[in-house]
PDB file of C-alpha atoms in Angstrom:
ATOM      1  CA  LYS A   1      35.688  17.940  40.839  1.00 79.00           C
ATOM      2  CA  GLN A   2      32.624  19.924  40.779  1.00 84.00           C
ATOM      3  CA  GLU A   3      29.586  18.210  42.877  1.00 89.00           C
ATOM      4  CA  VAL A   4      25.970  19.140  43.141  1.00 94.00           C
ATOM      5  CA  THR A   5      23.445  17.041  45.281  1.00 95.00           C
ATOM      6  CA  GLN A   6      19.614  18.543  45.560  1.00 96.00           C
ATOM      7  CA  ILE A   7      18.118  17.250  48.895  1.00 93.00           C
ATOM      8  CA  PRO A   8      15.466  15.948  49.236  1.00 92.00           C
ATOM      9  CA  ALA A   9      15.171  13.235  46.016  1.00 93.00           C
ATOM     10  CA  ALA A  10      11.263  12.891  46.177  1.00 95.00           C
ATOM     11  CA  LEU A  11       8.741  15.478  47.980  1.00 95.00           C
ATOM     12  CA  SER A  12       5.240  15.111  48.653  1.00 97.00           C
ATOM     13  CA  VAL A  13       3.084  18.028  49.871  1.00 96.00           C
ATOM     14  CA  PRO A  14      -0.410  19.391  49.508  1.00 97.00           C
ATOM     15  CA  GLU A  15      -1.811  21.849  48.238  1.00 97.00           C
ATOM     16  CA  GLY A  16      -1.252  25.639  49.105  1.00 97.00           C
ATOM     17  CA  GLU A  17       1.744  25.163  51.152  1.00 97.00           C
ATOM     18  CA  ASN A  18       5.754  26.961  50.803  1.00 97.00           C
ATOM     19  CA  LEU A  19       7.937  24.923  49.703  1.00 95.00           C
ATOM     20  CA  VAL A  20      12.120  24.919  49.685  1.00 96.00           C
ATOM     21  CA  LEU A  21      14.083  22.545  47.090  1.00 97.00           C
ATOM     22  CA  ASN A  22      17.457  22.761  48.339  1.00 97.00           C
ATOM     23  CA  CYS A  23      20.575  22.509  45.875  1.00 97.00           C
ATOM     24  CA  SER A  24      24.251  21.618  46.868  1.00 97.00           C
ATOM     25  CA  PHE A  25      28.299  21.917  45.083  1.00 96.00           C
ATOM     26  CA  THR A  26      31.345  21.309  45.795  1.00 94.00           C
ATOM     27  CA  ASP A  27      33.427  24.522  43.587  1.00 90.00           C
ATOM     28  CA  SER A  28      31.931  28.254  45.178  1.00 89.00           C
ATOM     29  CA  ALA A  29      33.848  29.569  41.741  1.00 89.00           C
ATOM     30  CA  ILE A  30      30.971  29.613  39.654  1.00 90.00           C
ATOM     31  CA  TYR A  31      29.739  31.835  36.513  1.00 89.00           C
ATOM     32  CA  ASN A  32      25.759  30.636  37.182  1.00 90.00           C
ATOM     33  CA  LEU A  33      23.047  28.451  38.650  1.00 94.00           C
ATOM     34  CA  GLN A  34      19.617  27.467  36.618  1.00 93.00           C
ATOM     35  CA  TRP A  35      17.792  26.080  37.766  1.00 95.00           C
ATOM     36  CA  PHE A  36      15.221  23.671  35.681  1.00 94.00           C
ATOM     37  CA  ARG A  37      11.709  21.955  35.690  1.00 95.00           C
ATOM     38  CA  GLN A  38      11.591  18.163  34.281  1.00 93.00           C
ATOM     39  CA  ASP A  39       8.200  16.988  33.048  1.00 90.00           C
ATOM     40  CA  PRO A  40       8.156  13.330  31.859  1.00 79.00           C
ATOM     41  CA  GLY A  41       8.182  13.603  28.290  1.00 72.00           C
ATOM     42  CA  LYS A  42       8.719  17.161  27.361  1.00 75.00           C
ATOM     43  CA  GLY A  43      12.875  18.072  28.208  1.00 81.00           C
ATOM     44  CA  LEU A  44      13.326  20.743  30.760  1.00 88.00           C
ATOM     45  CA  THR A  45      11.969  23.734  31.358  1.00 89.00           C
ATOM     46  CA  SER A  46      14.693  26.533  32.968  1.00 89.00           C
ATOM     47  CA  LEU A  47      12.229  28.499  35.199  1.00 94.00           C
ATOM     48  CA  LEU A  48      15.414  30.831  37.200  1.00 94.00           C
ATOM     49  CA  LEU A  49      19.120  31.989  35.750  1.00 91.00           C
ATOM     50  CA  ILE A  50      21.381  33.075  38.388  1.00 93.00           C
ATOM     51  CA  GLN A  51      24.886  35.241  37.869  1.00 91.00           C
ATOM     52  CA  SER A  52      27.373  34.444  39.969  1.00 91.00           C
ATOM     53  CA  SER A  53      27.331  38.064  41.029  1.00 92.00           C
ATOM     54  CA  GLN A  54      23.707  37.580  42.452  1.00 94.00           C
ATOM     55  CA  ARG A  55      22.354  36.929  45.728  1.00 95.00           C
ATOM     56  CA  GLU A  56      18.524  35.687  44.028  1.00 95.00           C
ATOM     57  CA  GLN A  57      16.082  36.003  41.295  1.00 95.00           C
ATOM     58  CA  THR A  58      12.521  35.253  41.211  1.00 97.00           C
ATOM     59  CA  SER A  59       9.270  35.068  38.137  1.00 95.00           C
ATOM     60  CA  GLY A  60       5.928  34.792  40.000  1.00 97.00           C
ATOM     61  CA  ARG A  61       5.668  32.214  42.946  1.00 97.00           C
ATOM     62  CA  LEU A  62       8.747  30.927  42.277  1.00 98.00           C
ATOM     63  CA  ASN A  63      12.130  32.606  43.915  1.00 98.00           C
ATOM     64  CA  ALA A  64      15.742  31.478  43.677  1.00 97.00           C
ATOM     65  CA  SER A  65      18.748  32.301  46.677  1.00 97.00           C
ATOM     66  CA  LEU A  66      22.586  31.601  45.671  1.00 97.00           C
ATOM     67  CA  ASP A  67      25.438  32.087  48.703  1.00 96.00           C
ATOM     68  CA  LYS A  68      28.423  30.761  46.673  1.00 93.00           C
ATOM     69  CA  SER A  69      30.644  31.032  49.923  1.00 92.00           C
ATOM     70  CA  SER A  70      27.846  28.008  51.573  1.00 95.00           C
ATOM     71  CA  GLY A  71      27.667  26.465  47.503  1.00 96.00           C
ATOM     72  CA  ARG A  72      23.994  26.824  48.311  1.00 97.00           C
ATOM     73  CA  SER A  73      20.833  27.418  46.499  1.00 98.00           C
ATOM     74  CA  THR A  74      17.408  26.954  47.295  1.00 97.00           C
ATOM     75  CA  LEU A  75      14.116  27.500  45.230  1.00 97.00           C
ATOM     76  CA  TYR A  76      11.291  28.579  46.830  1.00 97.00           C
ATOM     77  CA  ILE A  77       7.804  28.093  45.584  1.00 97.00           C
ATOM     78  CA  ALA A  78       5.037  29.889  47.106  1.00 98.00           C
ATOM     79  CA  ALA A  79       1.553  28.285  47.562  1.00 97.00           C
ATOM     80  CA  SER A  80       2.271  25.386  45.885  1.00 97.00           C
ATOM     81  CA  GLN A  81      -0.570  23.825  42.978  1.00 97.00           C
ATOM     82  CA  PRO A  82      -1.288  20.188  41.088  1.00 96.00           C
ATOM     83  CA  GLY A  83       0.590  21.423  38.615  1.00 96.00           C
ATOM     84  CA  ASP A  84       3.661  22.377  40.180  1.00 97.00           C
ATOM     85  CA  SER A  85       4.253  18.775  40.348  1.00 97.00           C
ATOM     86  CA  ALA A  86       7.447  18.537  38.205  1.00 96.00           C
ATOM     87  CA  THR A  87      11.035  17.012  38.750  1.00 95.00           C
ATOM     88  CA  TYR A  88      12.931  20.101  39.358  1.00 97.00           C
ATOM     89  CA  LEU A  89      17.374  20.757  38.278  1.00 96.00           C
ATOM     90  CA  CYS A  90      19.774  21.987  40.653  1.00 96.00           C
ATOM     91  CA  ALA A  91      22.427  22.795  37.605  1.00 94.00           C
ATOM     92  CA  VAL A  92      25.907  25.157  37.804  1.00 93.00           C
ATOM     93  CA  ARG A  93      28.458  26.449  35.263  1.00 88.00           C
ATOM     94  CA  ARG A  94      31.637  26.689  35.701  1.00 81.00           C
ATOM     95  CA  GLY A  95      32.337  29.342  32.933  1.00 76.00           C
ATOM     96  CA  ASN A  96      30.937  30.728  29.807  1.00 68.00           C
ATOM     97  CA  ASN A  97      31.269  28.380  28.097  1.00 67.00           C
ATOM     98  CA  ASN A  98      29.012  23.727  28.848  1.00 65.00           C
ATOM     99  CA  ASP A  99      31.129  23.187  31.106  1.00 73.00           C
ATOM    100  CA  MET A 100      27.900  22.846  33.199  1.00 83.00           C
ATOM    101  CA  ARG A 101      26.714  19.843  36.381  1.00 89.00           C
ATOM    102  CA  PHE A 102      23.480  18.503  37.562  1.00 93.00           C
ATOM    103  CA  GLY A 103      21.910  17.460  40.488  1.00 94.00           C
ATOM    104  CA  ALA A 104      19.604  13.983  40.636  1.00 92.00           C
ATOM    105  CA  GLY A 105      16.093  16.660  41.209  1.00 94.00           C
ATOM    106  CA  THR A 106      13.883  16.435  43.184  1.00 96.00           C
ATOM    107  CA  ARG A 107      10.955  14.983  42.994  1.00 95.00           C
ATOM    108  CA  LEU A 108       8.009  17.521  43.532  1.00 97.00           C
ATOM    109  CA  THR A 109       3.904  15.942  43.953  1.00 97.00           C
ATOM    110  CA  VAL A 110       1.679  18.588  44.646  1.00 97.00           C
ATOM    111  CA  LYS A 111      -1.771  16.950  46.061  1.00 97.00           C
ATOM    112  CA  PRO A 112      -4.716  18.603  45.293  1.00 94.00           C
TER     113      PRO A 112
ATOM    114  CA  SER B   1      13.880  30.228  23.041  1.00 77.00           C
ATOM    115  CA  ALA B   2      14.497  28.125  20.460  1.00 84.00           C
ATOM    116  CA  VAL B   3      11.979  25.013  19.666  1.00 90.00           C
ATOM    117  CA  ILE B   4      13.690  21.120  19.715  1.00 94.00           C
ATOM    118  CA  SER B   5      12.230  17.877  18.064  1.00 95.00           C
ATOM    119  CA  GLN B   6      13.022  14.979  19.232  1.00 96.00           C
ATOM    120  CA  LYS B   7      13.020  11.601  17.466  1.00 97.00           C
ATOM    121  CA  PRO B   8      12.113   9.236  18.184  1.00 97.00           C
ATOM    122  CA  SER B   9      10.528   9.852  21.409  1.00 94.00           C
ATOM    123  CA  ARG B  10      11.684   6.540  23.141  1.00 95.00           C
ATOM    124  CA  ASP B  11      12.873   3.056  22.246  1.00 97.00           C
ATOM    125  CA  ILE B  12      12.930  -0.460  23.546  1.00 97.00           C
ATOM    126  CA  CYS B  13      16.200  -2.410  21.487  1.00 97.00           C
ATOM    127  CA  GLN B  14      18.122  -5.468  21.557  1.00 97.00           C
ATOM    128  CA  ARG B  15      21.705  -6.230  23.142  1.00 97.00           C
ATOM    129  CA  GLY B  16      24.495  -5.306  20.013  1.00 97.00           C
ATOM    130  CA  THR B  17      22.960  -2.713  17.683  1.00 97.00           C
ATOM    131  CA  SER B  18      22.614   0.786  16.802  1.00 98.00           C
ATOM    132  CA  LEU B  19      19.354   2.820  17.810  1.00 98.00           C
ATOM    133  CA  THR B  20      20.798   6.974  15.865  1.00 98.00           C
ATOM    134  CA  ILE B  21      18.815   9.653  17.121  1.00 98.00           C
ATOM    135  CA  GLN B  22      17.470  12.715  15.721  1.00 98.00           C
ATOM    136  CA  CYS B  23      17.336  16.143  17.153  1.00 98.00           C
ATOM    137  CA  GLN B  24      15.916  19.468  15.082  1.00 97.00           C
ATOM    138  CA  VAL B  25      16.304  23.069  15.403  1.00 96.00           C
ATOM    139  CA  ASP B  26      13.636  25.117  14.296  1.00 95.00           C
ATOM    140  CA  SER B  27      16.629  27.870  13.948  1.00 91.00           C
ATOM    141  CA  GLN B  28      20.038  28.181  13.130  1.00 91.00           C
ATOM    142  CA  VAL B  29      21.611  28.068  16.607  1.00 89.00           C
ATOM    143  CA  THR B  30      25.595  27.918  17.297  1.00 85.00           C
ATOM    144  CA  MET B  31      25.876  25.388  19.627  1.00 86.00           C
ATOM    145  CA  MET B  32      24.182  21.390  19.794  1.00 92.00           C
ATOM    146  CA  PHE B  33      24.794  19.332  22.531  1.00 93.00           C
ATOM    147  CA  TRP B  34      23.874  15.717  23.809  1.00 96.00           C
ATOM    148  CA  TYR B  35      22.995  14.976  27.316  1.00 95.00           C
ATOM    149  CA  ARG B  36      22.377  11.385  28.851  1.00 96.00           C
ATOM    150  CA  GLN B  37      19.969  10.933  32.508  1.00 93.00           C
ATOM    151  CA  GLN B  38      20.421   7.258  33.916  1.00 91.00           C
ATOM    152  CA  PRO B  39      18.134   6.426  35.469  1.00 85.00           C
ATOM    153  CA  GLY B  40      17.669   9.068  39.122  1.00 80.00           C
ATOM    154  CA  GLN B  41      20.965  10.368  37.852  1.00 84.00           C
ATOM    155  CA  SER B  42      21.792  13.500  36.927  1.00 85.00           C
ATOM    156  CA  LEU B  43      21.923  14.707  33.859  1.00 91.00           C
ATOM    157  CA  THR B  44      25.814  14.373  32.144  1.00 93.00           C
ATOM    158  CA  LEU B  45      27.273  15.606  29.107  1.00 92.00           C
ATOM    159  CA  ILE B  46      28.125  13.112  26.022  1.00 95.00           C
ATOM    160  CA  ALA B  47      30.043  15.786  23.925  1.00 94.00           C
ATOM    161  CA  THR B  48      29.744  19.042  22.042  1.00 92.00           C
ATOM    162  CA  ALA B  49      28.124  18.485  18.353  1.00 93.00           C
ATOM    163  CA  ASN B  50      30.226  20.362  16.509  1.00 86.00           C
ATOM    164  CA  GLN B  51      28.965  21.465  12.926  1.00 87.00           C
ATOM    165  CA  GLY B  52      31.070  20.281   9.666  1.00 83.00           C
ATOM    166  CA  SER B  53      33.447  18.765  12.119  1.00 85.00           C
ATOM    167  CA  GLU B  54      34.416  16.061  14.700  1.00 89.00           C
ATOM    168  CA  ALA B  55      32.542  16.070  17.984  1.00 92.00           C
ATOM    169  CA  THR B  56      34.417  17.618  20.555  1.00 92.00           C
ATOM    170  CA  TYR B  57      33.589  14.345  23.593  1.00 94.00           C
ATOM    171  CA  GLU B  58      33.293  14.323  27.084  1.00 91.00           C
ATOM    172  CA  SER B  59      35.728  12.314  29.763  1.00 90.00           C
ATOM    173  CA  GLY B  60      34.576   8.570  29.443  1.00 93.00           C
ATOM    174  CA  PHE B  61      32.455   9.505  26.275  1.00 96.00           C
ATOM    175  CA  VAL B  62      33.894   8.181  22.902  1.00 96.00           C
ATOM    176  CA  ILE B  63      33.305   8.560  19.124  1.00 96.00           C
ATOM    177  CA  ASP B  64      33.085   4.412  18.889  1.00 97.00           C
ATOM    178  CA  LYS B  65      30.319   4.343  21.202  1.00 97.00           C
ATOM    179  CA  PHE B  66      28.277   7.825  20.758  1.00 98.00           C
ATOM    180  CA  PRO B  67      29.313   8.719  17.105  1.00 97.00           C
ATOM    181  CA  ILE B  68      27.570  12.168  16.141  1.00 97.00           C
ATOM    182  CA  SER B  69      26.854  13.901  13.378  1.00 95.00           C
ATOM    183  CA  ARG B  70      26.580  17.725  12.430  1.00 95.00           C
ATOM    184  CA  PRO B  71      26.107  18.781   9.453  1.00 93.00           C
ATOM    185  CA  ASN B  72      24.625  22.139   9.129  1.00 93.00           C
ATOM    186  CA  LEU B  73      23.099  24.515  12.281  1.00 92.00           C
ATOM    187  CA  THR B  74      19.444  23.098  12.777  1.00 95.00           C
ATOM    188  CA  PHE B  75      20.468  19.321  12.989  1.00 96.00           C
ATOM    189  CA  SER B  76      22.089  16.402  14.709  1.00 97.00           C
ATOM    190  CA  THR B  77      22.139  12.765  15.115  1.00 97.00           C
ATOM    191  CA  LEU B  78      23.547  11.076  18.537  1.00 98.00           C
ATOM    192  CA  THR B  79      24.073   7.406  17.532  1.00 98.00           C
ATOM    193  CA  VAL B  80      23.888   4.646  20.694  1.00 98.00           C
ATOM    194  CA  SER B  81      26.250   1.567  19.362  1.00 98.00           C
ATOM    195  CA  ASN B  82      26.697  -1.414  19.929  1.00 97.00           C
ATOM    196  CA  MET B  83      24.190  -1.381  23.515  1.00 97.00           C
ATOM    197  CA  SER B  84      24.076  -2.447  26.474  1.00 97.00           C
ATOM    198  CA  PRO B  85      21.155  -2.953  28.965  1.00 96.00           C
ATOM    199  CA  GLU B  86      24.098  -0.092  30.775  1.00 95.00           C
ATOM    200  CA  ASP B  87      23.100   2.513  27.621  1.00 97.00           C
ATOM    201  CA  SER B  88      19.071   2.437  29.047  1.00 96.00           C
ATOM    202  CA  SER B  89      18.948   5.913  29.109  1.00 96.00           C
ATOM    203  CA  ILE B  90      17.129   9.295  28.864  1.00 95.00           C
ATOM    204  CA  TYR B  91      18.781  11.025  25.977  1.00 97.00           C
ATOM    205  CA  LEU B  92      19.051  14.758  25.737  1.00 95.00           C
ATOM    206  CA  CYS B  93      19.191  17.709  22.924  1.00 95.00           C
ATOM    207  CA  SER B  94      20.729  21.117  23.749  1.00 93.00           C
ATOM    208  CA  VAL B  95      20.640  23.944  21.913  1.00 91.00           C
ATOM    209  CA  ALA B  96      22.849  27.542  23.026  1.00 85.00           C
ATOM    210  CA  LEU B  97      22.246  30.416  20.381  1.00 78.00           C
ATOM    211  CA  ASP B  98      24.911  32.006  21.198  1.00 70.00           C
ATOM    212  CA  ARG B  99      28.944  30.601  22.366  1.00 64.00           C
ATOM    213  CA  LEU B 100      28.165  32.132  25.671  1.00 63.00           C
ATOM    214  CA  VAL B 101      25.940  29.646  25.814  1.00 60.00           C
ATOM    215  CA  GLU B 102      24.288  31.300  28.731  1.00 67.00           C
ATOM    216  CA  THR B 103      21.168  29.757  28.692  1.00 74.00           C
ATOM    217  CA  GLN B 104      20.553  26.224  27.048  1.00 82.00           C
ATOM    218  CA  TYR B 105      17.198  25.464  25.614  1.00 87.00           C
ATOM    219  CA  PHE B 106      16.202  21.278  25.705  1.00 90.00           C
ATOM    220  CA  GLY B 107      14.390  18.581  23.628  1.00 92.00           C
ATOM    221  CA  PRO B 108      11.705  16.152  24.775  1.00 91.00           C
ATOM    222  CA  GLY B 109      14.621  13.387  25.509  1.00 93.00           C
ATOM    223  CA  THR B 110      14.621   9.955  23.735  1.00 96.00           C
ATOM    224  CA  ARG B 111      13.469   7.532  26.232  1.00 95.00           C
ATOM    225  CA  LEU B 112      15.660   4.085  25.528  1.00 97.00           C
ATOM    226  CA  LEU B 113      15.626   0.194  26.760  1.00 96.00           C
ATOM    227  CA  VAL B 114      18.241  -1.679  25.133  1.00 97.00           C
ATOM    228  CA  LEU B 115      17.245  -4.953  26.585  1.00 96.00           C
TER     229      LEU B 115
END
């Protein structure tokens, strides 16, 4: 059974810092991995999707890496801003269906 | 992409009652799903809502407790039946535009508190 763990559970940083969020998974046989952002009352927003054959994806100040062999993914946020404050969720998909497993998330607070 | 709305956005209910949550999508979608997010925990898939047939439930979830309807390609409901405090969660509707489910879109969620 796939287990997805996110560390840390919560993180508070001053504005402008670069930061890394971690996601680990127990079964390396994944189809893809997705990072989401969750804002209160607004559901989930997809940030980056990494296919199993890829090692990283970038979007603006966000960079996500994937190391399947070690069962790890990181989300790097450059020059953090208060608007980045949210809960970040990592999810892995086993196949091209809806077998998606979520981590419990990292709650990020960026202080002005 | 898809724009998803859910009703109600939040509710406080008494033990033993039932609540029906609605999910409306702004376009026809192939796949619709219902998730639960308990406090401090990750999202867990409850079931896949199938148009015109019974939903497909994940292990640990049953139709009697979480009946689901999907009358067309843009609408689904989830009922939480005979509620207990343990049902207090955020319930999220999610859709995929095709069966490959490459990307899922999520609704804003329904925050439920059972007293």
